[in-house]
CSV table of C-alpha atoms in Angstrom, one decimal:
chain,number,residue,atom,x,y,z
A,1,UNK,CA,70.3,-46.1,13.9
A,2,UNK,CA,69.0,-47.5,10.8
A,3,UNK,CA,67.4,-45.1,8.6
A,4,UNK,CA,65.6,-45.3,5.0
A,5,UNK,CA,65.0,-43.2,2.1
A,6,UNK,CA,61.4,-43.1,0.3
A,7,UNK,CA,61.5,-41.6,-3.1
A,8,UNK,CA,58.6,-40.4,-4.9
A,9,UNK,CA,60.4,-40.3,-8.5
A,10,UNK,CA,63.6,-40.3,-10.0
A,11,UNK,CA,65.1,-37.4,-9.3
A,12,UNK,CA,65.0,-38.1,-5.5
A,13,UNK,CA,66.2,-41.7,-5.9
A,14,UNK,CA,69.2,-40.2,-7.3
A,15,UNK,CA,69.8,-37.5,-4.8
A,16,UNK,CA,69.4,-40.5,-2.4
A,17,UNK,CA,72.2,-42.1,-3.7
A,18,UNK,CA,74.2,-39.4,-4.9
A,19,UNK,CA,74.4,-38.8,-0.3
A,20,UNK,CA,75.1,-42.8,0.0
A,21,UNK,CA,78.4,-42.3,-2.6
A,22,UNK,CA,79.2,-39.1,-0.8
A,23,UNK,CA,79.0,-40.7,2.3
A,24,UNK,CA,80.3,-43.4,1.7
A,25,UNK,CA,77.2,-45.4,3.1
A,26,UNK,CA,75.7,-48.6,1.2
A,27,UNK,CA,72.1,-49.1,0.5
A,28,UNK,CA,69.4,-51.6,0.9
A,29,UNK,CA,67.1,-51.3,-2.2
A,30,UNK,CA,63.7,-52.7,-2.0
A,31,UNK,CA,60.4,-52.5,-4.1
A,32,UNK,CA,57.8,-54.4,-2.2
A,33,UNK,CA,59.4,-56.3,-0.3
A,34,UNK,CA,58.6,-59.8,-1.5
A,35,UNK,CA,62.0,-61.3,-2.2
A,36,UNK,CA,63.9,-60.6,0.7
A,37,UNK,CA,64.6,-64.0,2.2
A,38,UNK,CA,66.4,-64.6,-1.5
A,39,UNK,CA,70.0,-64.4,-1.5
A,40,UNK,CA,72.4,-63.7,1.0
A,41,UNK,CA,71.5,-61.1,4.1
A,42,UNK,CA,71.5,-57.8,4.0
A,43,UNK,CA,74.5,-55.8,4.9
A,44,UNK,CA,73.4,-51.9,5.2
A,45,UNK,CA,72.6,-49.6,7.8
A,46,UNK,CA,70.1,-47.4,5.5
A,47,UNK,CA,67.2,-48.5,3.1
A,48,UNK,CA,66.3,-47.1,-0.5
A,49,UNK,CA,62.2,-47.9,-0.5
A,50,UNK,CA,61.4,-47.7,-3.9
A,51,UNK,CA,57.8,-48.9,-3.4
A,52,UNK,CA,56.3,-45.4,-3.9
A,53,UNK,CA,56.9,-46.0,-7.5
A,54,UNK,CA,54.1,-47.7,-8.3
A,55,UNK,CA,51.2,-47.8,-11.2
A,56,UNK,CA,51.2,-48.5,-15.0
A,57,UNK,CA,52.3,-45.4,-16.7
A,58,UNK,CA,50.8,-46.2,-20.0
A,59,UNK,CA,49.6,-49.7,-21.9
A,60,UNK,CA,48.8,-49.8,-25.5
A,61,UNK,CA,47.0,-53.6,-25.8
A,62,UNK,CA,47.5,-52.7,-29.8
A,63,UNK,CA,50.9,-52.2,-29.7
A,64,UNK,CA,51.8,-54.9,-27.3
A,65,UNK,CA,53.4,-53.1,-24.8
A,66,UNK,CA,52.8,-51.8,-21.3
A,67,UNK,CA,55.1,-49.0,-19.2
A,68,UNK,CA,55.0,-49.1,-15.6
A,69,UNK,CA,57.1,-48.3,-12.4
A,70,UNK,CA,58.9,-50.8,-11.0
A,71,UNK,CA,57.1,-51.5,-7.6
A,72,UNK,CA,53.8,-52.2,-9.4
A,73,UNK,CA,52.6,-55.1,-8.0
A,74,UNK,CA,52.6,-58.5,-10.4
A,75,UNK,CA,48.5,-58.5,-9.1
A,76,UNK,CA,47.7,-55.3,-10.8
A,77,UNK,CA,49.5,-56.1,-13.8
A,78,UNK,CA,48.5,-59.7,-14.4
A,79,UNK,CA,44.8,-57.9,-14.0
A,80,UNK,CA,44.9,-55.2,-16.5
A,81,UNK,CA,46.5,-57.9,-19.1
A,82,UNK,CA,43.8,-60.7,-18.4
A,83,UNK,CA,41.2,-57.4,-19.3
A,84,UNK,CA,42.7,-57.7,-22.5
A,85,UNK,CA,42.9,-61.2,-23.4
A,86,UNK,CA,47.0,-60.7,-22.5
A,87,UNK,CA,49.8,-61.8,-20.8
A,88,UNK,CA,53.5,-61.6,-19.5
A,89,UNK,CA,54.6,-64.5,-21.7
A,90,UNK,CA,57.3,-65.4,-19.3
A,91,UNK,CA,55.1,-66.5,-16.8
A,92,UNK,CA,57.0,-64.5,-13.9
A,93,UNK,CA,56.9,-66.4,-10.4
A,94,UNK,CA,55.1,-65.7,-7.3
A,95,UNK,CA,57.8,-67.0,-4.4
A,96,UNK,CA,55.7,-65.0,-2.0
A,97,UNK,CA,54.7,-68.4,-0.1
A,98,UNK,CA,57.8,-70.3,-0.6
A,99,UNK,CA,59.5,-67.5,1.1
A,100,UNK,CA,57.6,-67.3,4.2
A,101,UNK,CA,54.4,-64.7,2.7
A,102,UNK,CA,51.1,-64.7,3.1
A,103,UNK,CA,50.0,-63.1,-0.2
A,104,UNK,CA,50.7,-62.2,-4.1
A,105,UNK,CA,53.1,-59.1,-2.9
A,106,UNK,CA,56.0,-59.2,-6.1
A,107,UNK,CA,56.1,-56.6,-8.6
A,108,UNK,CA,56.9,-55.8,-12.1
A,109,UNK,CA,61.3,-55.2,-11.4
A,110,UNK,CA,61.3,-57.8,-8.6
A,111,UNK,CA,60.5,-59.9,-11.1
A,112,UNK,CA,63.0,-58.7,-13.9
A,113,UNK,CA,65.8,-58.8,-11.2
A,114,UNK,CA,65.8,-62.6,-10.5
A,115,UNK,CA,65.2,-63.1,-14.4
A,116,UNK,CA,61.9,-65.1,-13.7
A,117,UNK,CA,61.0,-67.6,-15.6
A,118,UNK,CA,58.3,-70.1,-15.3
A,119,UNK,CA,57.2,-73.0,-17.4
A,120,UNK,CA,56.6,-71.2,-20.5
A,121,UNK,CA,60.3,-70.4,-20.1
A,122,UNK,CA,61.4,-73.1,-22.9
A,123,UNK,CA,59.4,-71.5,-25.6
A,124,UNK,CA,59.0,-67.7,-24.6
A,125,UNK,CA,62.3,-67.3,-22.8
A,126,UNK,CA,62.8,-65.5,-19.6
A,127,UNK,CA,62.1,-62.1,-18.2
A,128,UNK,CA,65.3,-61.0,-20.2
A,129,UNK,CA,63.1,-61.5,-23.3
A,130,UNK,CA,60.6,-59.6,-22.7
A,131,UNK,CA,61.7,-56.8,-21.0
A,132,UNK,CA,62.3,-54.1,-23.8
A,133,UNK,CA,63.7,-50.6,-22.3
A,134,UNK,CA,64.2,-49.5,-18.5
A,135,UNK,CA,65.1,-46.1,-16.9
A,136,UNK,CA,67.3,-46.4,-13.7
A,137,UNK,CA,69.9,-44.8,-11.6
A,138,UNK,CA,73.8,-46.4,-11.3
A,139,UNK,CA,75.7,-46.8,-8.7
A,140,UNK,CA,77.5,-43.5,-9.4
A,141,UNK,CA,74.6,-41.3,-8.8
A,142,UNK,CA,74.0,-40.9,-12.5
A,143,UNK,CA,70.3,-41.4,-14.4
A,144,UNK,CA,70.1,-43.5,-17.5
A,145,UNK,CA,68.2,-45.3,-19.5
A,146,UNK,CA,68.7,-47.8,-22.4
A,147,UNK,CA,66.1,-49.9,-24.8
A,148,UNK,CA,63.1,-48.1,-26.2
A,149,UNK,CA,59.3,-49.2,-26.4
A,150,UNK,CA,59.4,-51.3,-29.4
A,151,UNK,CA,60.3,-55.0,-30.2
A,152,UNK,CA,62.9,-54.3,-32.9
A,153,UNK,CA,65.4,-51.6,-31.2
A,154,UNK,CA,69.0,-51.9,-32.1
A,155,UNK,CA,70.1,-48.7,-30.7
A,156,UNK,CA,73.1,-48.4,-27.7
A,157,UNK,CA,73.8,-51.3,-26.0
A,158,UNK,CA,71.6,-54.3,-25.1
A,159,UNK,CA,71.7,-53.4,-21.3
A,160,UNK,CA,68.2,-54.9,-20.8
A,161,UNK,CA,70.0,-58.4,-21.1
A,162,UNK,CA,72.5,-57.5,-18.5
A,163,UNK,CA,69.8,-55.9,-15.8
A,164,UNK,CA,67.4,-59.2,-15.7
A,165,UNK,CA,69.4,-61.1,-12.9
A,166,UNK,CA,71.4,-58.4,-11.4
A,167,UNK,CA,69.1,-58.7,-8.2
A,168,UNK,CA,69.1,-55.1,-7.9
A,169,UNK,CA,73.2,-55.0,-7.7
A,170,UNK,CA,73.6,-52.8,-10.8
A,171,UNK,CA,70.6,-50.1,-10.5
A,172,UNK,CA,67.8,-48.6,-8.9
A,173,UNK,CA,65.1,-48.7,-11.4
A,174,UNK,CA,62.6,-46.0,-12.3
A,175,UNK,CA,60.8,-47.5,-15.3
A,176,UNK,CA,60.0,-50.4,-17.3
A,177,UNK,CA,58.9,-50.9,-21.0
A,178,UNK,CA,57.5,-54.5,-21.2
A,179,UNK,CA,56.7,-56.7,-24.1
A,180,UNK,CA,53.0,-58.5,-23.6
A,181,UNK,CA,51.6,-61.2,-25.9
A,182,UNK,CA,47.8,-62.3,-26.3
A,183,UNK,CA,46.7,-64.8,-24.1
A,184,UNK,CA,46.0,-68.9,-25.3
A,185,UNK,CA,42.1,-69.4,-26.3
A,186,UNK,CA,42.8,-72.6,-24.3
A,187,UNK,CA,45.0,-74.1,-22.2
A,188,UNK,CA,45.6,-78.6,-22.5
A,189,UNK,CA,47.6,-80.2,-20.4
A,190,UNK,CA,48.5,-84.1,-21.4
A,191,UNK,CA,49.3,-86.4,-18.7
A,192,UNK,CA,51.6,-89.4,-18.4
A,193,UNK,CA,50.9,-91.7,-15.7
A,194,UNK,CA,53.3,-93.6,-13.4
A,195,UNK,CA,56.7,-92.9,-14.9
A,196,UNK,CA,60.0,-92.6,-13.4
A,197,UNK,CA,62.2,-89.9,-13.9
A,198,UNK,CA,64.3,-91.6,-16.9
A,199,UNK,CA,61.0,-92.4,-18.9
A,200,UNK,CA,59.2,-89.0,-17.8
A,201,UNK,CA,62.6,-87.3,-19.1
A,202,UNK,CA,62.1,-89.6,-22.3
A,203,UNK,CA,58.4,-88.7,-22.7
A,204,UNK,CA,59.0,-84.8,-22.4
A,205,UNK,CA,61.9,-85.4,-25.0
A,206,UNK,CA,59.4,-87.1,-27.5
A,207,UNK,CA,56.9,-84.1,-26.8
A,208,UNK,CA,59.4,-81.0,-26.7
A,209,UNK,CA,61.2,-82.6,-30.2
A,210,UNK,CA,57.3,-83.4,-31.5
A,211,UNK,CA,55.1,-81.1,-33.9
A,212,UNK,CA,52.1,-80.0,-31.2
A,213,UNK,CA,54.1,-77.0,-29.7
A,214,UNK,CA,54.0,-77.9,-26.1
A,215,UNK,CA,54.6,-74.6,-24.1
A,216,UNK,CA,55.6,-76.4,-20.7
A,217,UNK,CA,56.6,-79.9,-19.6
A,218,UNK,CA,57.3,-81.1,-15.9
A,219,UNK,CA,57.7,-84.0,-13.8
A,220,UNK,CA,56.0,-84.6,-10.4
A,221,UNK,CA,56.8,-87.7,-8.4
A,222,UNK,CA,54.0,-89.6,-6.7
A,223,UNK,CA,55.3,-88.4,-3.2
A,224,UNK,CA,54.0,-84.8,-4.2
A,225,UNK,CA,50.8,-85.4,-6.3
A,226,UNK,CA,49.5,-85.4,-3.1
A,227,UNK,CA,49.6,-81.6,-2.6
A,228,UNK,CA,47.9,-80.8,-5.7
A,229,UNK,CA,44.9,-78.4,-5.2
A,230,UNK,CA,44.1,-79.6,-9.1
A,231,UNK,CA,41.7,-82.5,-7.7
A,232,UNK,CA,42.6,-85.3,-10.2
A,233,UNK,CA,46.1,-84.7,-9.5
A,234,UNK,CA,46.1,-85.2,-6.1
A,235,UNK,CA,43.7,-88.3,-6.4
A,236,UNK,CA,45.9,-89.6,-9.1
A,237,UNK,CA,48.5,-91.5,-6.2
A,238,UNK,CA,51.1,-91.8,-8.6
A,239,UNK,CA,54.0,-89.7,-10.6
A,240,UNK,CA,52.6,-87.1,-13.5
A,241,UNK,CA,54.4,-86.1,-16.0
A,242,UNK,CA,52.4,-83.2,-17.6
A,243,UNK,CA,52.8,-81.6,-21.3
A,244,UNK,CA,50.8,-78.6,-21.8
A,245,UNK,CA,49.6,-77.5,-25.0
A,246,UNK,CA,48.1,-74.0,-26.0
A,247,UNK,CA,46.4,-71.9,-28.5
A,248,UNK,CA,43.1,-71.5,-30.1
A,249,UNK,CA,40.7,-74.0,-29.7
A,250,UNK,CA,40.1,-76.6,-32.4
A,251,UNK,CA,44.0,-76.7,-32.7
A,252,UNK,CA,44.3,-77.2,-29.0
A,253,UNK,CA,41.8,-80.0,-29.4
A,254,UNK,CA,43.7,-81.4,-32.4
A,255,UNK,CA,47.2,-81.3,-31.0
A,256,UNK,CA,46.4,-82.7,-27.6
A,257,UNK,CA,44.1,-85.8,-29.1
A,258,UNK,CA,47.7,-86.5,-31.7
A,259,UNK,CA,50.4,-86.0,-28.7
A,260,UNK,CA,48.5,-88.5,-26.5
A,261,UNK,CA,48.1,-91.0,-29.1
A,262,UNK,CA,51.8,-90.5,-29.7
A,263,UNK,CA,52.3,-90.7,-25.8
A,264,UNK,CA,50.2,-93.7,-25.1
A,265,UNK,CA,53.5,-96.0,-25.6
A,266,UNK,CA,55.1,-94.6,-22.8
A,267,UNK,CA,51.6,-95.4,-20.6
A,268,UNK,CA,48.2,-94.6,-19.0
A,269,UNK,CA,47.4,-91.2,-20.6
A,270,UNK,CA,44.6,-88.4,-19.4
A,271,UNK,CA,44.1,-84.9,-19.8
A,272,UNK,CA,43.4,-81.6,-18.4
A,273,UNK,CA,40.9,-78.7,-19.4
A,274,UNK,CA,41.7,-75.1,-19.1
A,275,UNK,CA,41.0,-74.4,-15.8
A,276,UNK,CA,42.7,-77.3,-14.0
A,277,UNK,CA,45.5,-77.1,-16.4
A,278,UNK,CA,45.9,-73.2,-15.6
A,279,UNK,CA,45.7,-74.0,-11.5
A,280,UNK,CA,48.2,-76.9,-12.2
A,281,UNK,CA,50.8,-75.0,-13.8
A,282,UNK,CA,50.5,-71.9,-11.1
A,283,UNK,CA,51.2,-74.7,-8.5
A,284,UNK,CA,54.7,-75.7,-10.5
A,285,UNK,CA,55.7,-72.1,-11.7
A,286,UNK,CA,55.3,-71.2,-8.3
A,287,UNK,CA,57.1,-74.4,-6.3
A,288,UNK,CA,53.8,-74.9,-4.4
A,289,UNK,CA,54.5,-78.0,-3.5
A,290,UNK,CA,57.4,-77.6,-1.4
A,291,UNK,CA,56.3,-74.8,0.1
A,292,UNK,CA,55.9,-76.5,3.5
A,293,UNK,CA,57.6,-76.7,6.1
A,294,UNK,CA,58.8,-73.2,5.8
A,295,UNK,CA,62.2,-74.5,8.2
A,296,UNK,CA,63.2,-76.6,4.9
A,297,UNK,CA,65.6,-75.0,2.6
A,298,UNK,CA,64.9,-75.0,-1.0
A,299,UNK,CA,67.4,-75.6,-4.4
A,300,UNK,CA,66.8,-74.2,-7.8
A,301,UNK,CA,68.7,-76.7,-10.1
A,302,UNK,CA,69.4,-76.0,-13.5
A,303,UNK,CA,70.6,-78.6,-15.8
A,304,UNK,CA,70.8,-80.0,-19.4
A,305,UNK,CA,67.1,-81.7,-19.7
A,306,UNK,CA,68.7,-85.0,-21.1
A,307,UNK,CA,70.5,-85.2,-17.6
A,308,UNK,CA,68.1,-84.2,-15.8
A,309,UNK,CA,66.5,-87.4,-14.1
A,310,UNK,CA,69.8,-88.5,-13.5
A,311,UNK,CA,70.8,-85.3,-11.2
A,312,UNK,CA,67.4,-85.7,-9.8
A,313,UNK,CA,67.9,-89.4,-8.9
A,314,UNK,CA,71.1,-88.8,-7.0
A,315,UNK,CA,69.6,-86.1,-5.0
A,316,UNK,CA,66.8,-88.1,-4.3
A,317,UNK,CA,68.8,-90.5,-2.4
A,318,UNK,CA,70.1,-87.7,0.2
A,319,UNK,CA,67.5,-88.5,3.3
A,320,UNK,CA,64.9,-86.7,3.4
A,321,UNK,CA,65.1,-85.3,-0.3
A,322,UNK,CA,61.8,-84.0,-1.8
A,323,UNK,CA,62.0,-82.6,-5.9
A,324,UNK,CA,60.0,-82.1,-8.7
A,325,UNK,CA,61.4,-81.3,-12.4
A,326,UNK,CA,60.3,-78.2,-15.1
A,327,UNK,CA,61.6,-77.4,-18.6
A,328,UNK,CA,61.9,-81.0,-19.7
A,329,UNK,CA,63.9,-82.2,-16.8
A,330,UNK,CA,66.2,-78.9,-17.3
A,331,UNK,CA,65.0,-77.5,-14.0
A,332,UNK,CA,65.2,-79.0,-10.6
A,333,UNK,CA,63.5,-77.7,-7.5
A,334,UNK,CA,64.9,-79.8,-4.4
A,335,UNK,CA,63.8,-79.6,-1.0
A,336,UNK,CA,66.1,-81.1,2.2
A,337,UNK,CA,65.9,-81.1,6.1
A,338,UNK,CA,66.8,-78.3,7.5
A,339,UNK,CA,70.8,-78.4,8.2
A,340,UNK,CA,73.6,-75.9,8.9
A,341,UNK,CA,74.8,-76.2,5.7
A,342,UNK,CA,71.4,-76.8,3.6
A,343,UNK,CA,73.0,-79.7,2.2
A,344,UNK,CA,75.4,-77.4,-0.2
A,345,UNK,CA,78.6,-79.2,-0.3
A,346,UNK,CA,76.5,-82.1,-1.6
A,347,UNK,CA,74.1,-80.4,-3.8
A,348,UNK,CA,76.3,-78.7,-5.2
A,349,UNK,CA,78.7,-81.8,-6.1
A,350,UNK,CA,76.5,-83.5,-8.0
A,351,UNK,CA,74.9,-80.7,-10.0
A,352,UNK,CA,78.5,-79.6,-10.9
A,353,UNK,CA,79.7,-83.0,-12.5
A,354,UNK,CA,76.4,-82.4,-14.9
A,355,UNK,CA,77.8,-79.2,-16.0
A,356,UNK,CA,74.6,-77.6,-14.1
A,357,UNK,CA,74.2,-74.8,-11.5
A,358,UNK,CA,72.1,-74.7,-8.0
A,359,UNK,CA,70.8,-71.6,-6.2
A,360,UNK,CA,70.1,-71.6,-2.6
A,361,UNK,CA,66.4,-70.0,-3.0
A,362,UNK,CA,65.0,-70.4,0.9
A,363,UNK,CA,66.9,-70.9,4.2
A,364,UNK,CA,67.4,-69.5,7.8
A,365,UNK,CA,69.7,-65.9,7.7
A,366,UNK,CA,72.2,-67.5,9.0
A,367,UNK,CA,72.8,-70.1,6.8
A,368,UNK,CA,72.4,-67.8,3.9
A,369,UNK,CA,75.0,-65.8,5.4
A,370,UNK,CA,77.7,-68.8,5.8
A,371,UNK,CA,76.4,-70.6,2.4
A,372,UNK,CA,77.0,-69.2,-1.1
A,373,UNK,CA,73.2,-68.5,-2.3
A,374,UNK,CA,74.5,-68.2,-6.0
A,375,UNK,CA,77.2,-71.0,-7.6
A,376,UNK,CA,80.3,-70.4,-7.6
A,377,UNK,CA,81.7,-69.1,-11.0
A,378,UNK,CA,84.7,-69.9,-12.9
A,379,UNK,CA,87.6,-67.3,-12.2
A,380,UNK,CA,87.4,-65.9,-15.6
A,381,UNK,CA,83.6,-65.6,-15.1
A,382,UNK,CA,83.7,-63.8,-11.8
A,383,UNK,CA,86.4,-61.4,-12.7
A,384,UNK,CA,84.1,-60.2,-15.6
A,385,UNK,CA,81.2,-60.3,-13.3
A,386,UNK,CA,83.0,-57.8,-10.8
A,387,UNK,CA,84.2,-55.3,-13.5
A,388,UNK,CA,80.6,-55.3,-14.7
A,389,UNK,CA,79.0,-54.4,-10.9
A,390,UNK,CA,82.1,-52.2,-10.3
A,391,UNK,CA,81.3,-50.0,-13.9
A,392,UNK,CA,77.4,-49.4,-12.6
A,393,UNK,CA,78.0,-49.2,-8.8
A,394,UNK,CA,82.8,-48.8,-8.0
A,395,UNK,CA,82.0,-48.2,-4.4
A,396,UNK,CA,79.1,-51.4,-4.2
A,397,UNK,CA,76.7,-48.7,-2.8
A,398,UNK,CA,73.9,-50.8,-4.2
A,399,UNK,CA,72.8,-54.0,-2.1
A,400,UNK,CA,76.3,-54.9,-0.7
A,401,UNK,CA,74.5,-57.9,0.9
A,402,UNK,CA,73.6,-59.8,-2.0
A,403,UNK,CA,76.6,-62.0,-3.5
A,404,UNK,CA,76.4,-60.7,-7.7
A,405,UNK,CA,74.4,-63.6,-10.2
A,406,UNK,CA,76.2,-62.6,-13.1
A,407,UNK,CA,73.1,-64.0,-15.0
C-alpha cells in the first residue's frame, strides 16, 4: 500500500529518508505538485510531501534578496516582489496549463529544479543564476547546505550550479536564498511583420548584436498568432517576430523608436506598450500557445540561434507540426500528433545533426515511460552524470523515476 511522508521541517525530512536508506525503499519527492507529468513516471511505492514547507522566511527588498521554503508558491512570491517594484529576473515558467492544470500551482524549487528560464533567459541567465544558497537533505540521510545570502560568495563549492536541473534527483530541499532585481519602469516590445523563419532569425540577430539591449526575442508563425489573447497579435494574421526592450522610460521610448527604424528594412514594423507587451511575453514564457489539445505531446528544442530556423523548418514539415521559436531562434517549442513514440526518433535526428538537444516536456505515461524524456548524453557525459547522482543519493532513494538531466 502506497504510503507518504509529510514533513513539517528539516529535521523530519531527514528522518524520512534516513527510514527510506534503511529500508531500502525509494521515494517520490514532491513540492506542490505542479510538474509531475514532466519527465519520465514515477517509480516508488512511498511519497516525500514536502509541500508543508511553505512561506517566505525573510526578504530584504534593500539587499536584493529573498529566503523562502521551497514549496512556496511562484503566486505568492511573484506578489510580494511586484509590492516592491521587483522581480525574479529569470522569468521562471508556469507549465501548469501545458501540463494538464487548471491554475498557477509551481513554486519557488519546482522552479529551480527544471532550471527555468524564460525569455529574459539570454540576458539574465537561468534559475542557476540567480539562485544564491540552498539548505537540503542528500540522499544519504545527511543535512547540508552550500552558498550563502549574498551575490559575491566564493566559499565551498558552487553546488547551487549543480542543484538547478537536478529535478529533485540530488536533494530534498529545505531552503532557498534567491537573488531578486528591480522591476523595468516599462516594458516595449518591437514587432516585425510577416517574416519567415530565416529572415525573423536574421532580424533577431541584428537586434540581439544591436546597441538597444533587447531582453527577449521570439518568433511566432502566422498559424499561432491566432491564439494570442494580446488583441493586435491575434488580429495581426500573419508571423510576428517580437523584440522586447526594457528599462526606464524615456530610454525605453528612445531605444524602441532607434531599433525599429533599424528594423524597418527587414519590413512592416509596430509596437507594443507595457501591458500588452507584459501579457505577450507571459503567453511565450509560458508555451500558451500550444497548450491545446492536451493529447498532443510537446518538445523543448534547444539549439544555436543561427541554426535555429533551419531545425525549425525541418520539423515543420513532419505532418501536423506546430512550433514557435525564443532566445533568438535558440529555443524551439514543437508540438506533434499524438503517437506512440511522440515523434522522438525524428525529433531527435534532426536536432542532433545541429549539435542541439530536445526534451520530451508533455505526453501520455506511457509514452514517457517507453521514450527517453531527456537526450541522450554522450558516454563520457553520462558516466559523470551517474557518479554525481550516486555521491548525493548511492542507493537512488531520491525520485528513481525520473531519468537524471545532468543540466
Amino acid at each position: 500500500m502506497a504510503s507518504t511522508f509529510k514533513p513539517d521541517d528539516a529535521n523530519q525530512v531527514e528522518e524520512a529518508i534516513a527510514w527510506a536508506v534503511a529500508n531500502g525503499e525509494p521515494l517520490e519527492l514532491s513540492g506542490r505538485g505542479s510538474k509531475k507529468a514532466l519527465g519520465r513516471p514515477f517509480q516508488a511505492e512511498t511519497a516525500l510531501d514536502l509541500s508543508a514547507l511553505s512561506g517566505v522566511i525573510d526578504y530584504e527588498p534593500e539587499e536584493l534578496v529573498l529566503t523562502a521554503y521551497p514549496s512556496t508558491p511562484m503566486a505568492e512570491i511573484e506578489a510580494l516582489l511586484a509590492a516592491n517594484n521587483q522581480m525574479l529576473a529569470f522569468e521562471p515558467m508556469d507549465l501548469t496549463a501545458l501540463l494538464g492544470g487548471t491554475s498557477s500551482e509551481g513554486s519557488l524549487a519546482g522552479a529551480l529544479m527544471i532550471n527555468s528560464g524564460g525569455p529574459r533567459r539570454i540576458k539574465a541567465g537561468s534559475a542557476r543564476d540567480h539562485l544564491l544558497g540552498f539548505e537540503a537533505v542528500s540522499g544519504r540521510a545527511e543535512q547540508f547546505k552550500s552558498g550563502a545570502r549574498v551575490v559575491k560568495n566564493v566559499t565551498g563549492y558552487d553546488l547551487p550550479k549543480i542543484i538547478c536541473g537536478s529535478y529533485g534527483t540530488l536533494a530534498a530541499v529545505t531552503k532557498i536564498d534567491v537573488k531578486v532585481l528591480p522591476s523595468p519602469e516599462k516594458v516595449y516590445t518591437v514587432l516585425v511583420l510577416g517574416l519567415d523563419g530565416p529572415a525573423a532569425v536574421k532580424a533577431m540577430s541584428a537586434a540581439m548584436n544591436s546597441a538597444y539591449e533587447v531582453s527577449a526575442a521570439a518568433h511566432v508563425p502566422a498559424d499561432l498568432t491566432g491564439k494570442s489573447a494580446v488583441s493586435y497579435i491575434k488580429g495581426a494574421r500573419v508571423s510576428v517576430t517580437a523584440l522586447r526592450i526594457e528599462g526606464f522610460g524615456p530610454s525605453v521610448e528612445r531605444r524602441c523608436a532607434d531599433l525599429r527604424e533599424e528594423l524597418s528594412a527587414f519590413g512592416a514594423v509596430e509596437e507594443l506598450h507595457t501591458t500588452n507587451s507584459q501579457s505577450f511575453w507571459r503567453e511565450v514564457r509560458d508555451v500558451q500557445y500550444l497548450v491545446a489539445p492536451l493529447s498532443a505531446p510537446v518538445w523543448r528544442i534547444s539549439v544555436p540561434p543561427s541554426g535555429g530556423a533551419d531545425v525549425a523548418g525541418r520539423l515543420s514539415a513532419m505532418d501536423g507540426a506546430a512550433w514557435f521559436s525564443d532566445w533568438a531562434g535558440g529555443l524551439i517549442w514543437l508540438q506533434l500528433p499524438a503517437s506512440d513514440d511522440a515523434g522522438a526518433e525524428a525529433v531527435r535526428a534532426t536536432v542532433g545533426s545541429a549539435g542541439g538537444h530536445a526534451m520530451l516536456v508533455r505526453a501520455g505515461q506511457e509514452v514517457r515511460a517507453a521514450v527517453p524524456v531527456f537526450h541522450p548524453q554522450p558516454d563520457a557525459i553520462a558516466a559523470l552524470s551517474l557518479r554525481l547522482k550516486e555521491s548525493f543519493d548511492p542507493k537512488h532513494i531520491l525520485n528513481p523515476g525520473r531519468m537524471y538531466a545532468g543540466v
